[in-house]
Amino acid sequence: MGKPKKKREKTKIGATKVLSSLGRPESGKKLSSDKKLILSLQEISRHLTSETDIAGILSKMAETIGKTLGAKWVNFWDFTADKKHIYIIAAYKMQKQYIEHVKNRPLELGEAWIGRAMKTGKVWCTSDMLTDPFLPSDFKETIKKQGNRGMLCAPLLVKDEVVGGVCIYFSKPHHFSDFELRLVDVVTHQAATAVENTKIFRALLSEKKKNEVIVMSLHDGLIVYDLDGKIVGFNRRAEELLWARRAEVINKLPSSLNFKANKFLKNIKEISLLYLVYFESREFKINDPERRVLQITLLPLRDENDQKTGSMIVLHDITSQKESEELKSQFVSIASHQLRTPLSAFKWALNTILREEFGPISEKQREIIKNCYTKNENLIDLISDLLDVSRIEEGRFGYSFVSVDIEKFIAMIKQVIQDFSNQIAISHFRFSFKQPEKISGKVKVDQKRIKMAIQNILDNALKYTKSGGSITVSVDIGESSVILNISDTGIGIPEDQKKYIFTKFFRGRNAVLVQVEGSGFGLWIANEIIKKHNGRILFESKENVGSSFSVQLPLEKMPIAVKNIT
């Protein structure tokens, strides 16, 4: 149908223009229509809150409008995917066959009154289709058969964008009143909002389902926590790795899980108690019902405003990798044990010669033998480190944790420093030790192993700081941890090599130039020991300026789980 020119303005008008052109109804009628309008809007609002399916919402709205206005039919229209055609999505009192017919053969956008309304974004109405001068003559017979006379078609608008349309049909000529136009105006706004909200909801739901499928299909396990520490996400891989069903843990705190019903839930609780910082990874071993080694990483969850919404733990199965490493460690362990015996024999023999038990030796001979003795000692130290590495990797390092006062812990640190006193004096280091004035609290440690870790860090500081340099050791007590700081003015670590600092065999390129001897195991062993204590080592370093290592150990009786998960 061609677009009309001047006279069409009587039918192609917005609802607000119609409202302003109509006279005011009489007061009695106005009160009656207002009451009817309020009741209708109340009914429509109820549909909006009680339904979630858009077809269901629009069907109820169509029924309410039809009954309120005494209309023959009411239908809502939607666009096809290509936005070039339209079809009926919901209707009141229309024959299902006709609705199906329009769905199978959609109207072209711009065709008929509803097509024009949805194309132009304006209300199109006629009090009598049969007398409308713009109705094509070949449409009259169809209109007569259908029994339609008065009709109003309006677009559903959201921010000037057409998202659908509505048509109201009357079996007799119908002059639209102020009340009817107001109702249509409000209904189209509510219907448009419902359509748009449903589309947004469907898009979000689709995205949510897609994300859930991705998460559930991941090769790594995921445990998601909200800000209260409750588990709100638990994928299939996590179920497999931890032998727990999603239903057993979802919306529950790790500490409140039913361990009697499933003893393997204790692994989830132990994971939540690990002392982790964001983006840090740590190994976690499971021995029952089968042996597994998991690499656990804690990640923050944030919204679009960078506000924290929770946390997520990623469980990566490294069992095969660890089994391969253990085979290598066993080989190293066997080889080291085989080497240790002859090296000990060499040491005894060289000592015997140096003591001149078999006769005097010349100064030249003594110098050569001392050099051999030093090299032999270095080999013995290397073998000891290799054996320690092997035991750590195989879980045979043997920890014995006891609760000690911070005062005793500080005394242990002082003893380690005392063991290096000769080296400190010979190198003329400017050495200082600082401790807090108020000392309180306890820390759980393996005294032998923690001393070894401290020795390794301090030994590095002494080795790689030039004679006359500064070394500072200090102890601080925080709210949740005791912190040991060891700082030096040594050679530092090259920026591009910092990421390797806690890996086996690593020695910085500048370290090799200063100290030819060295296994590259010291900091790796120290880091493994500290991690076993649920602690961590942080460091800062600048080449040719110095390094600062910070060992943090959790104080006893600290609610670690809540602090880390949330």
Coordinates of C-alpha atoms in Angstrom, one line a residue:
M1 CA 0.0 0.0 0.0
G2 CA 1.4 3.4 -1.0
K3 CA 2.2 6.0 1.7
P4 CA -0.6 8.6 2.0
K5 CA 0.1 12.3 1.8
K6 CA -2.0 14.9 3.6
K7 CA -5.1 13.0 4.7
R8 CA -3.0 10.1 6.0
E9 CA -2.0 12.4 8.9
K10 CA -5.4 11.6 10.5
T11 CA -4.5 8.0 10.8
K12 CA -0.7 8.1 11.0
I13 CA -0.3 9.9 14.3
G14 CA 1.6 9.3 17.6
A15 CA -0.5 8.5 20.7
T16 CA 0.5 11.8 22.4
K17 CA -0.8 13.8 19.4
V18 CA -4.1 11.9 19.5
L19 CA -4.4 12.6 23.3
S20 CA -3.9 16.3 22.8
S21 CA -6.4 16.5 20.0
L22 CA -9.3 14.9 22.0
G23 CA -11.7 16.8 24.2
R24 CA -11.9 16.1 28.0
P25 CA -14.5 13.4 28.9
E26 CA -17.2 14.2 31.4
S27 CA -16.1 13.9 35.1
G28 CA -18.3 10.8 35.9
K29 CA -17.1 9.0 32.8
K30 CA -13.6 10.1 33.5
L31 CA -13.6 8.6 37.0
S32 CA -15.0 5.3 35.7
S33 CA -12.5 5.1 32.9
D34 CA -9.6 6.1 35.2
K35 CA -10.6 3.3 37.6
K36 CA -10.8 0.9 34.7
L37 CA -7.4 2.0 33.4
I38 CA -5.8 1.6 36.9
L39 CA -7.2 -1.9 37.2
S40 CA -6.1 -2.8 33.7
L41 CA -2.6 -1.5 34.4
Q42 CA -2.5 -3.4 37.7
E43 CA -3.4 -6.6 35.9
I44 CA -0.7 -6.0 33.2
S45 CA 1.9 -5.2 35.8
R46 CA 1.1 -8.5 37.5
H47 CA 1.7 -10.4 34.3
L48 CA 5.1 -8.7 34.0
T49 CA 6.2 -9.9 37.4
S50 CA 4.6 -13.4 37.3
E51 CA 5.7 -14.5 33.8
T52 CA 9.2 -15.0 32.4
D53 CA 8.4 -16.2 28.9
I54 CA 7.8 -13.3 26.5
A55 CA 5.0 -15.1 24.6
G56 CA 3.3 -15.8 27.9
I57 CA 3.6 -12.2 29.1
L58 CA 2.3 -10.8 25.8
S59 CA -0.6 -13.3 25.6
K60 CA -1.8 -12.2 29.1
M61 CA -1.4 -8.6 28.1
A62 CA -3.4 -9.1 24.9
E63 CA -6.2 -10.8 27.0
T64 CA -6.3 -7.9 29.5
I65 CA -6.4 -5.3 26.7
G66 CA -9.1 -7.2 24.8
K67 CA -11.3 -7.6 27.8
T68 CA -10.8 -4.1 29.0
L69 CA -11.6 -2.5 25.6
G70 CA -14.1 -5.1 24.4
A71 CA -11.9 -5.8 21.4
K72 CA -12.6 -8.6 18.9
W73 CA -8.9 -9.5 18.6
V74 CA -5.6 -8.3 20.0
N75 CA -2.2 -9.5 18.7
F76 CA 1.5 -8.7 19.3
W77 CA 4.0 -8.8 16.4
D78 CA 7.7 -9.5 16.3
F79 CA 10.4 -9.2 13.6
T80 CA 11.9 -12.2 11.8
A81 CA 15.7 -12.7 12.2
D82 CA 16.4 -10.6 9.0
K83 CA 14.3 -7.7 10.3
K84 CA 12.5 -7.6 6.9
H85 CA 9.3 -9.4 7.8
I86 CA 7.0 -9.6 10.8
Y87 CA 4.8 -12.3 12.4
I88 CA 2.4 -12.8 15.3
I89 CA 4.1 -13.8 18.5
A90 CA 1.0 -13.7 20.9
A91 CA -2.7 -13.1 20.4
Y92 CA -6.1 -12.9 22.1
K93 CA -9.1 -14.7 20.5
M94 CA -7.5 -15.2 17.1
Q95 CA -7.7 -18.5 15.4
K96 CA -4.6 -20.6 15.8
Q97 CA -4.6 -21.5 12.1
Y98 CA -4.3 -17.8 11.1
I99 CA -1.5 -17.3 13.6
E100 CA 0.4 -20.3 12.2
H101 CA -0.3 -19.1 8.7
V102 CA 1.3 -15.7 9.4
K103 CA 4.3 -17.4 11.1
N104 CA 4.9 -19.6 8.1
R105 CA 4.3 -16.7 5.7
P106 CA 5.3 -13.5 7.5
L107 CA 4.2 -10.1 6.3
E108 CA 6.7 -7.8 4.7
L109 CA 7.7 -4.9 6.8
G110 CA 5.6 -1.9 5.7
E111 CA 2.7 -4.1 4.6
A112 CA -0.8 -3.4 6.1
W113 CA -1.4 -1.2 9.1
I114 CA 0.9 -3.1 11.5
G115 CA 3.7 -3.3 8.9
R116 CA 3.5 0.5 8.5
A117 CA 3.4 1.1 12.3
M118 CA 6.5 -1.1 12.8
K119 CA 8.3 0.5 9.9
T120 CA 7.6 4.1 10.7
G121 CA 7.6 3.9 14.5
K122 CA 4.2 5.6 14.6
V123 CA 0.6 4.7 15.6
W124 CA -1.7 3.9 12.6
C125 CA -5.4 3.6 13.3
T126 CA -8.8 3.8 11.5
S127 CA -12.3 4.0 13.0
D128 CA -13.6 2.0 10.1
M129 CA -11.5 0.0 7.7
L130 CA -14.3 -0.4 5.1
T131 CA -14.7 3.4 4.7
D132 CA -11.0 4.2 4.9
P133 CA -10.0 5.9 1.6
F134 CA -6.6 4.3 1.6
L135 CA -7.8 0.7 1.9
P136 CA -7.1 -1.1 -1.4
S137 CA -10.3 -2.3 -3.1
D138 CA -9.1 -5.9 -3.2
F139 CA -8.8 -5.9 0.6
K140 CA -12.4 -5.1 1.2
E141 CA -13.8 -8.6 0.7
T142 CA -11.2 -10.0 3.0
I143 CA -12.1 -7.4 5.7
K144 CA -15.7 -8.2 5.4
K145 CA -15.1 -11.9 5.8
Q146 CA -13.0 -11.3 8.8
G147 CA -15.6 -9.0 10.3
N148 CA -13.1 -6.3 11.3
R149 CA -14.0 -2.6 11.2
G150 CA -12.1 -0.4 13.8
M151 CA -8.4 -1.0 14.2
L152 CA -5.4 0.5 16.0
C153 CA -1.8 -0.6 15.3
A154 CA 1.1 0.8 17.4
P155 CA 4.8 0.1 17.5
L156 CA 6.7 -1.1 20.6
L157 CA 9.5 1.4 21.1
V158 CA 12.6 1.3 23.3
K159 CA 14.7 4.5 22.9
D160 CA 13.2 5.2 19.5
E161 CA 14.0 1.7 18.3
V162 CA 11.1 -0.5 17.2
V163 CA 11.2 -3.9 18.9
G164 CA 7.7 -5.1 18.0
G165 CA 4.1 -4.0 17.5
V166 CA 0.5 -4.5 18.7
C167 CA -2.8 -4.4 16.9
I168 CA -6.3 -4.1 18.4
Y169 CA -9.3 -5.0 16.2
F170 CA -13.0 -4.2 16.7
S171 CA -15.9 -5.9 14.9
K172 CA -17.8 -2.6 14.6
P173 CA -16.7 1.0 13.6
H174 CA -14.9 2.3 16.6
H175 CA -13.9 5.8 17.7
F176 CA -10.9 5.6 20.0
S177 CA -11.5 7.4 23.3
D178 CA -9.0 9.2 25.5
F179 CA -9.0 6.3 27.9
E180 CA -8.3 3.8 25.2
L181 CA -5.4 5.7 23.8
R182 CA -3.9 6.2 27.2
L183 CA -4.2 2.5 27.9
V184 CA -2.6 1.7 24.5
D185 CA 0.2 4.2 25.1
V186 CA 1.1 2.7 28.5
V187 CA 0.7 -0.9 27.3
T188 CA 3.0 -0.4 24.4
H189 CA 5.7 1.0 26.7
Q190 CA 5.3 -1.9 29.1
A191 CA 5.2 -4.4 26.3
A192 CA 8.3 -2.9 24.7
T193 CA 10.2 -3.0 28.0
A194 CA 9.1 -6.6 28.5
V195 CA 10.3 -7.6 25.0
E196 CA 13.7 -5.8 25.5
N197 CA 14.2 -7.2 29.0
T198 CA 13.4 -10.7 27.8
K199 CA 15.9 -10.4 24.9
I200 CA 18.5 -9.2 27.4
F201 CA 17.6 -12.0 29.8
R202 CA 17.8 -14.6 27.0
A203 CA 21.2 -13.2 25.9
L204 CA 22.5 -13.3 29.4
L205 CA 21.1 -16.8 30.0
S206 CA 22.6 -17.9 26.7
E207 CA 26.0 -16.4 27.7
K208 CA 25.7 -17.9 31.2
K209 CA 24.9 -21.4 29.8
K210 CA 27.8 -21.1 27.3
N211 CA 30.2 -20.1 30.1
E212 CA 28.9 -22.9 32.2
V213 CA 29.5 -25.4 29.4
I214 CA 33.0 -24.0 29.0
V215 CA 33.7 -24.1 32.7
M216 CA 32.3 -27.6 33.1
S217 CA 34.3 -28.9 30.1
L218 CA 37.7 -27.4 31.3
H219 CA 40.5 -29.9 31.7
D220 CA 41.4 -28.1 35.0
G221 CA 39.3 -28.2 38.1
L222 CA 37.7 -25.0 39.3
I223 CA 36.4 -24.1 42.8
V224 CA 34.7 -20.6 42.9
Y225 CA 34.1 -18.8 46.2
D226 CA 32.0 -15.8 46.9
L227 CA 33.0 -12.9 49.3
D228 CA 31.7 -14.9 52.3
G229 CA 34.0 -17.9 51.5
K230 CA 31.1 -20.1 50.3
I231 CA 31.6 -22.4 47.4
V232 CA 29.5 -21.1 44.5
G233 CA 31.2 -23.0 41.6
F234 CA 32.5 -26.5 41.3
N235 CA 33.0 -28.0 37.8
R236 CA 33.1 -31.6 36.7
R237 CA 36.9 -31.8 36.6
A238 CA 37.0 -30.7 40.3
E239 CA 34.5 -33.5 41.1
E240 CA 36.8 -36.0 39.4
L241 CA 40.0 -34.7 41.1
L242 CA 38.6 -34.3 44.6
W243 CA 36.1 -37.2 44.6
A244 CA 33.2 -34.9 45.6
R245 CA 29.9 -34.2 44.0
R246 CA 28.9 -30.6 43.2
A247 CA 25.7 -31.0 45.3
E248 CA 27.8 -31.8 48.4
V249 CA 29.7 -28.5 48.3
I250 CA 27.7 -25.9 46.5
N251 CA 26.7 -22.8 48.6
K252 CA 28.5 -24.2 51.6
L253 CA 31.6 -23.1 53.6
P254 CA 34.5 -25.5 53.3
S255 CA 34.5 -25.8 57.1
S256 CA 30.8 -26.9 57.2
L257 CA 31.0 -29.8 54.7
N258 CA 29.7 -33.1 55.8
F259 CA 32.9 -35.1 56.3
K260 CA 31.1 -38.1 57.8
A261 CA 29.1 -38.6 54.6
N262 CA 32.2 -38.2 52.4
K263 CA 35.6 -38.4 54.0
F264 CA 37.2 -37.0 50.8
L265 CA 35.6 -33.6 51.4
K266 CA 38.5 -33.0 53.8
N267 CA 40.7 -32.3 50.8
I268 CA 38.5 -29.3 49.9
K269 CA 38.8 -28.0 53.5
E270 CA 42.6 -28.4 53.5
I271 CA 42.8 -26.6 50.1
S272 CA 40.9 -23.6 51.6
L273 CA 43.3 -23.5 54.5
L274 CA 46.4 -23.1 52.3
Y275 CA 48.2 -19.8 52.8
L276 CA 48.0 -18.5 49.2
V277 CA 48.3 -15.1 47.6
Y278 CA 46.7 -14.2 44.3
F279 CA 48.3 -15.7 41.2
E280 CA 50.6 -17.9 43.4
S281 CA 50.7 -21.6 42.7
R282 CA 51.4 -24.4 45.2
E283 CA 51.4 -28.2 45.1
F284 CA 48.8 -30.2 47.0
K285 CA 49.1 -33.9 47.4
I286 CA 46.1 -36.3 47.7
N287 CA 46.8 -39.9 48.9
D288 CA 43.3 -41.2 49.3
P289 CA 41.5 -42.8 47.4
E290 CA 44.3 -42.5 44.9
R291 CA 47.6 -40.6 44.7
R292 CA 47.3 -37.3 42.9
V293 CA 49.5 -34.2 42.8
L294 CA 47.6 -31.0 42.1
Q295 CA 49.0 -27.6 41.3
I296 CA 46.8 -25.1 43.0
T297 CA 46.5 -21.4 41.9
L298 CA 44.4 -18.7 43.6
L299 CA 42.9 -16.1 41.3
P300 CA 40.7 -13.1 42.1
L301 CA 37.3 -12.5 40.5
R302 CA 36.3 -8.9 39.7
D303 CA 33.4 -7.2 38.0
E304 CA 33.5 -4.6 35.2
N305 CA 34.2 -1.9 37.8
D306 CA 37.2 -3.8 39.1
Q307 CA 35.3 -4.6 42.4
K308 CA 36.2 -7.9 44.0
T309 CA 33.3 -10.4 43.8
G310 CA 35.0 -13.5 45.0
S311 CA 37.9 -15.9 44.3
M312 CA 38.7 -18.9 42.3
I313 CA 41.1 -21.8 42.8
V314 CA 42.4 -23.6 39.7
L315 CA 43.3 -27.3 40.2
H316 CA 45.8 -28.5 37.6
D317 CA 46.7 -32.3 37.7
I318 CA 50.5 -32.7 37.5
T319 CA 50.6 -36.3 38.8
S320 CA 52.2 -37.6 35.6
Q321 CA 54.8 -34.9 35.6
K322 CA 55.6 -35.5 39.2
E323 CA 55.9 -39.2 38.7
S324 CA 58.4 -38.6 35.9
E325 CA 60.3 -36.2 38.2
E326 CA 60.3 -38.8 40.9
L327 CA 61.9 -41.4 38.6
K328 CA 64.6 -38.9 37.9
S329 CA 65.0 -38.1 41.6
Q330 CA 65.3 -41.8 42.4
F331 CA 68.1 -42.1 39.8
V332 CA 69.8 -39.1 41.2
S333 CA 69.4 -40.4 44.8
I334 CA 70.9 -43.8 43.9
A335 CA 73.8 -42.2 42.0
S336 CA 74.4 -39.7 44.8
H337 CA 74.5 -42.5 47.4
Q338 CA 77.0 -44.4 45.3
L339 CA 79.2 -41.3 44.9
R340 CA 79.0 -40.4 48.6
T341 CA 80.9 -43.5 49.8
P342 CA 84.1 -42.9 47.7
L343 CA 84.0 -39.2 48.3
S344 CA 84.0 -39.8 52.1
A345 CA 86.9 -42.2 51.6
F346 CA 88.8 -39.5 49.7
K347 CA 88.1 -37.0 52.4
W348 CA 89.5 -39.4 55.1
A349 CA 92.6 -40.2 53.0
L350 CA 93.3 -36.5 52.3
N351 CA 92.8 -35.6 56.0
T352 CA 95.3 -38.4 56.9
I353 CA 97.9 -37.1 54.6
L354 CA 97.4 -33.5 55.8
R355 CA 97.9 -34.6 59.4
E356 CA 101.2 -36.3 58.2
E357 CA 100.2 -39.6 59.8
F358 CA 102.3 -41.4 57.1
G359 CA 105.2 -39.0 57.2
P360 CA 106.0 -35.3 56.5
I361 CA 104.9 -33.5 53.3
S362 CA 106.3 -30.4 51.6
E363 CA 104.5 -27.1 51.4
K364 CA 103.9 -27.6 47.7
Q365 CA 102.4 -31.0 48.4
R366 CA 100.3 -29.6 51.2
E367 CA 98.9 -26.9 48.9
I368 CA 97.9 -29.4 46.3
I369 CA 96.3 -31.7 48.8
K370 CA 94.4 -28.8 50.4
N371 CA 93.1 -27.8 47.0
C372 CA 92.0 -31.4 46.4
Y373 CA 90.3 -31.5 49.8
T374 CA 88.4 -28.3 49.1
K375 CA 87.2 -29.6 45.8
N376 CA 86.2 -32.9 47.4
E377 CA 84.2 -30.9 50.1
N378 CA 82.4 -29.1 47.3
L379 CA 81.4 -32.4 45.7
I380 CA 80.2 -33.7 49.1
D381 CA 78.1 -30.6 49.5
L382 CA 76.7 -31.0 46.0
I383 CA 75.8 -34.6 46.7
S384 CA 74.1 -33.6 50.0
D385 CA 72.1 -31.0 48.1
L386 CA 71.1 -33.6 45.4
L387 CA 70.0 -36.0 48.1
D388 CA 67.9 -33.2 49.8
V389 CA 66.3 -32.4 46.5
S390 CA 65.5 -36.0 45.9
R391 CA 64.0 -36.4 49.3
I392 CA 61.9 -33.3 48.9
E393 CA 60.6 -34.3 45.5
E394 CA 59.8 -37.8 46.8
G395 CA 58.1 -36.5 50.0
R396 CA 60.8 -38.1 52.2
F397 CA 62.4 -35.0 53.6
G398 CA 60.9 -35.7 57.0
Y399 CA 59.3 -32.8 58.7
S400 CA 58.5 -32.6 62.4
F401 CA 56.5 -29.5 63.3
V402 CA 56.3 -28.0 66.7
S403 CA 54.8 -24.9 68.1
V404 CA 57.5 -22.4 69.2
D405 CA 57.3 -18.9 70.7
I406 CA 58.4 -16.0 68.5
E407 CA 61.1 -15.4 71.0
K408 CA 62.5 -18.9 70.5
F409 CA 62.2 -18.4 66.7
I410 CA 64.3 -15.3 66.9
A411 CA 66.8 -17.2 69.0
M412 CA 67.1 -19.7 66.1
I413 CA 67.7 -16.9 63.6
K414 CA 70.5 -15.5 65.9
Q415 CA 72.1 -19.0 66.1
V416 CA 72.2 -19.2 62.2
I417 CA 73.8 -15.8 62.1
Q418 CA 76.4 -17.0 64.8
D419 CA 77.3 -19.9 62.6
F420 CA 78.4 -17.5 59.9
S421 CA 80.2 -15.2 62.3
N422 CA 83.7 -16.1 61.0
Q423 CA 82.8 -15.4 57.4
I424 CA 81.1 -12.1 58.4
A425 CA 84.3 -11.0 60.2
I426 CA 86.7 -12.1 57.5
S427 CA 84.7 -10.2 54.8
H428 CA 84.4 -7.1 57.0
F429 CA 80.6 -6.9 56.4
R430 CA 78.6 -4.1 58.0
F431 CA 76.2 -6.5 59.6
S432 CA 73.1 -5.5 61.6
F433 CA 70.2 -7.4 63.2
K434 CA 66.9 -5.8 64.2
Q435 CA 64.0 -7.3 66.1
P436 CA 60.6 -5.9 67.4
E437 CA 60.4 -4.5 70.9
K438 CA 57.2 -6.3 71.7
I439 CA 57.5 -10.0 71.0
S440 CA 54.3 -12.2 71.2
G441 CA 52.7 -15.1 69.4
K442 CA 53.7 -18.5 68.2
V443 CA 54.7 -20.1 64.9
K444 CA 54.6 -23.8 63.9
V445 CA 57.9 -24.9 62.4
D446 CA 60.3 -27.8 61.9
Q447 CA 63.3 -26.2 63.7
K448 CA 65.9 -28.1 61.8
R449 CA 64.4 -27.5 58.3
I450 CA 63.6 -23.8 58.9
K451 CA 67.1 -23.2 60.0
M452 CA 68.3 -24.8 56.8
A453 CA 66.1 -22.5 54.8
I454 CA 67.4 -19.4 56.6
Q455 CA 71.0 -20.6 56.2
N456 CA 70.6 -21.0 52.5
I457 CA 69.2 -17.5 52.1
L458 CA 71.8 -15.9 54.3
D459 CA 74.6 -17.9 52.7
N460 CA 73.6 -16.5 49.3
A461 CA 73.7 -12.9 50.7
L462 CA 77.2 -13.5 52.1
K463 CA 78.5 -15.2 49.0
Y464 CA 77.3 -12.5 46.5
T465 CA 78.1 -9.4 48.6
K466 CA 81.6 -7.9 48.2
S467 CA 83.8 -7.5 51.1
G468 CA 82.9 -4.4 53.2
G469 CA 79.2 -4.5 51.9
S470 CA 76.1 -4.3 54.1
I471 CA 73.9 -7.1 55.2
T472 CA 70.8 -6.5 57.4
V473 CA 68.6 -9.2 59.0
S474 CA 65.4 -8.1 60.7
V475 CA 62.3 -9.7 62.2
D476 CA 58.8 -8.1 62.1
I477 CA 55.5 -9.3 63.5
G478 CA 52.4 -8.6 61.5
E479 CA 48.7 -9.3 62.2
S480 CA 48.8 -12.7 60.7
S481 CA 52.5 -13.6 60.1
V482 CA 56.1 -13.3 61.3
I483 CA 58.3 -11.8 58.7
L484 CA 62.1 -12.4 58.4
N485 CA 63.9 -9.9 56.1
I486 CA 67.4 -10.5 54.8
S487 CA 68.8 -7.6 52.7
D488 CA 72.2 -7.1 51.1
T489 CA 74.2 -4.7 48.9
G490 CA 75.4 -7.5 46.7
I491 CA 75.5 -8.2 43.0
G492 CA 71.7 -8.5 42.7
I493 CA 69.7 -10.5 40.1
P494 CA 69.4 -9.5 36.4
E495 CA 65.9 -8.4 35.6
D496 CA 65.3 -11.0 32.9
Q497 CA 66.4 -13.8 35.2
K498 CA 64.3 -13.1 38.2
K499 CA 61.6 -15.5 37.2
Y500 CA 64.1 -18.4 37.5
I501 CA 65.3 -17.6 41.0
F502 CA 63.5 -20.5 42.7
T503 CA 64.2 -23.1 40.1
K504 CA 66.6 -26.0 40.4
F505 CA 70.2 -25.5 39.1
F506 CA 69.6 -21.8 38.4
R507 CA 72.5 -19.4 39.0
G508 CA 72.5 -15.9 37.6
R509 CA 75.0 -15.1 34.9
N510 CA 76.6 -12.5 37.2
A511 CA 76.7 -15.0 40.1
V512 CA 78.8 -17.5 38.0
L513 CA 81.4 -14.8 37.5
V514 CA 81.7 -14.0 41.2
Q515 CA 81.4 -17.6 42.6
V516 CA 82.5 -20.4 40.3
E517 CA 81.4 -23.1 42.8
G518 CA 77.7 -23.5 43.5
S519 CA 74.9 -26.0 42.9
G520 CA 72.0 -23.7 42.2
F521 CA 69.8 -25.6 44.7
G522 CA 70.0 -23.3 47.8
L523 CA 67.0 -21.0 47.1
W524 CA 65.0 -23.8 45.6
I525 CA 65.4 -25.9 48.8
A526 CA 64.6 -22.9 51.0
N527 CA 61.5 -22.1 49.0
E528 CA 60.2 -25.7 49.2
I529 CA 60.8 -25.7 53.0
I530 CA 59.0 -22.4 53.5
K531 CA 56.0 -23.6 51.3
K532 CA 55.8 -26.7 53.5
H533 CA 55.4 -24.4 56.4
N534 CA 52.4 -22.7 54.6
G535 CA 54.6 -19.7 54.2
R536 CA 56.1 -17.8 51.2
I537 CA 59.3 -16.1 50.1
L538 CA 59.1 -12.7 48.4
F539 CA 62.1 -10.9 47.0
E540 CA 63.1 -7.6 45.4
S541 CA 66.4 -7.2 43.6
K542 CA 68.3 -4.9 41.3
E543 CA 71.5 -5.8 39.5
N544 CA 74.6 -4.2 41.1
V545 CA 72.5 -2.7 43.9
G546 CA 71.4 -5.6 46.0
S547 CA 68.7 -8.0 47.0
S548 CA 66.1 -8.3 49.8
F549 CA 64.4 -11.6 50.6
S550 CA 61.3 -11.7 52.8
V551 CA 60.2 -15.0 54.5
Q552 CA 56.6 -14.9 55.8
L553 CA 55.4 -17.6 58.1
P554 CA 51.8 -17.7 59.4
L555 CA 51.2 -17.2 63.1
E556 CA 49.2 -19.9 64.8
K557 CA 45.4 -19.8 65.2
M558 CA 45.0 -17.3 62.3
P559 CA 41.8 -17.7 60.2
I560 CA 43.7 -18.2 57.0
A561 CA 40.9 -19.7 55.0
V562 CA 38.6 -16.7 55.2
K563 CA 41.4 -14.2 54.5
N564 CA 42.6 -16.0 51.4
I565 CA 39.3 -17.2 49.9
T566 CA 37.5 -13.8 50.2

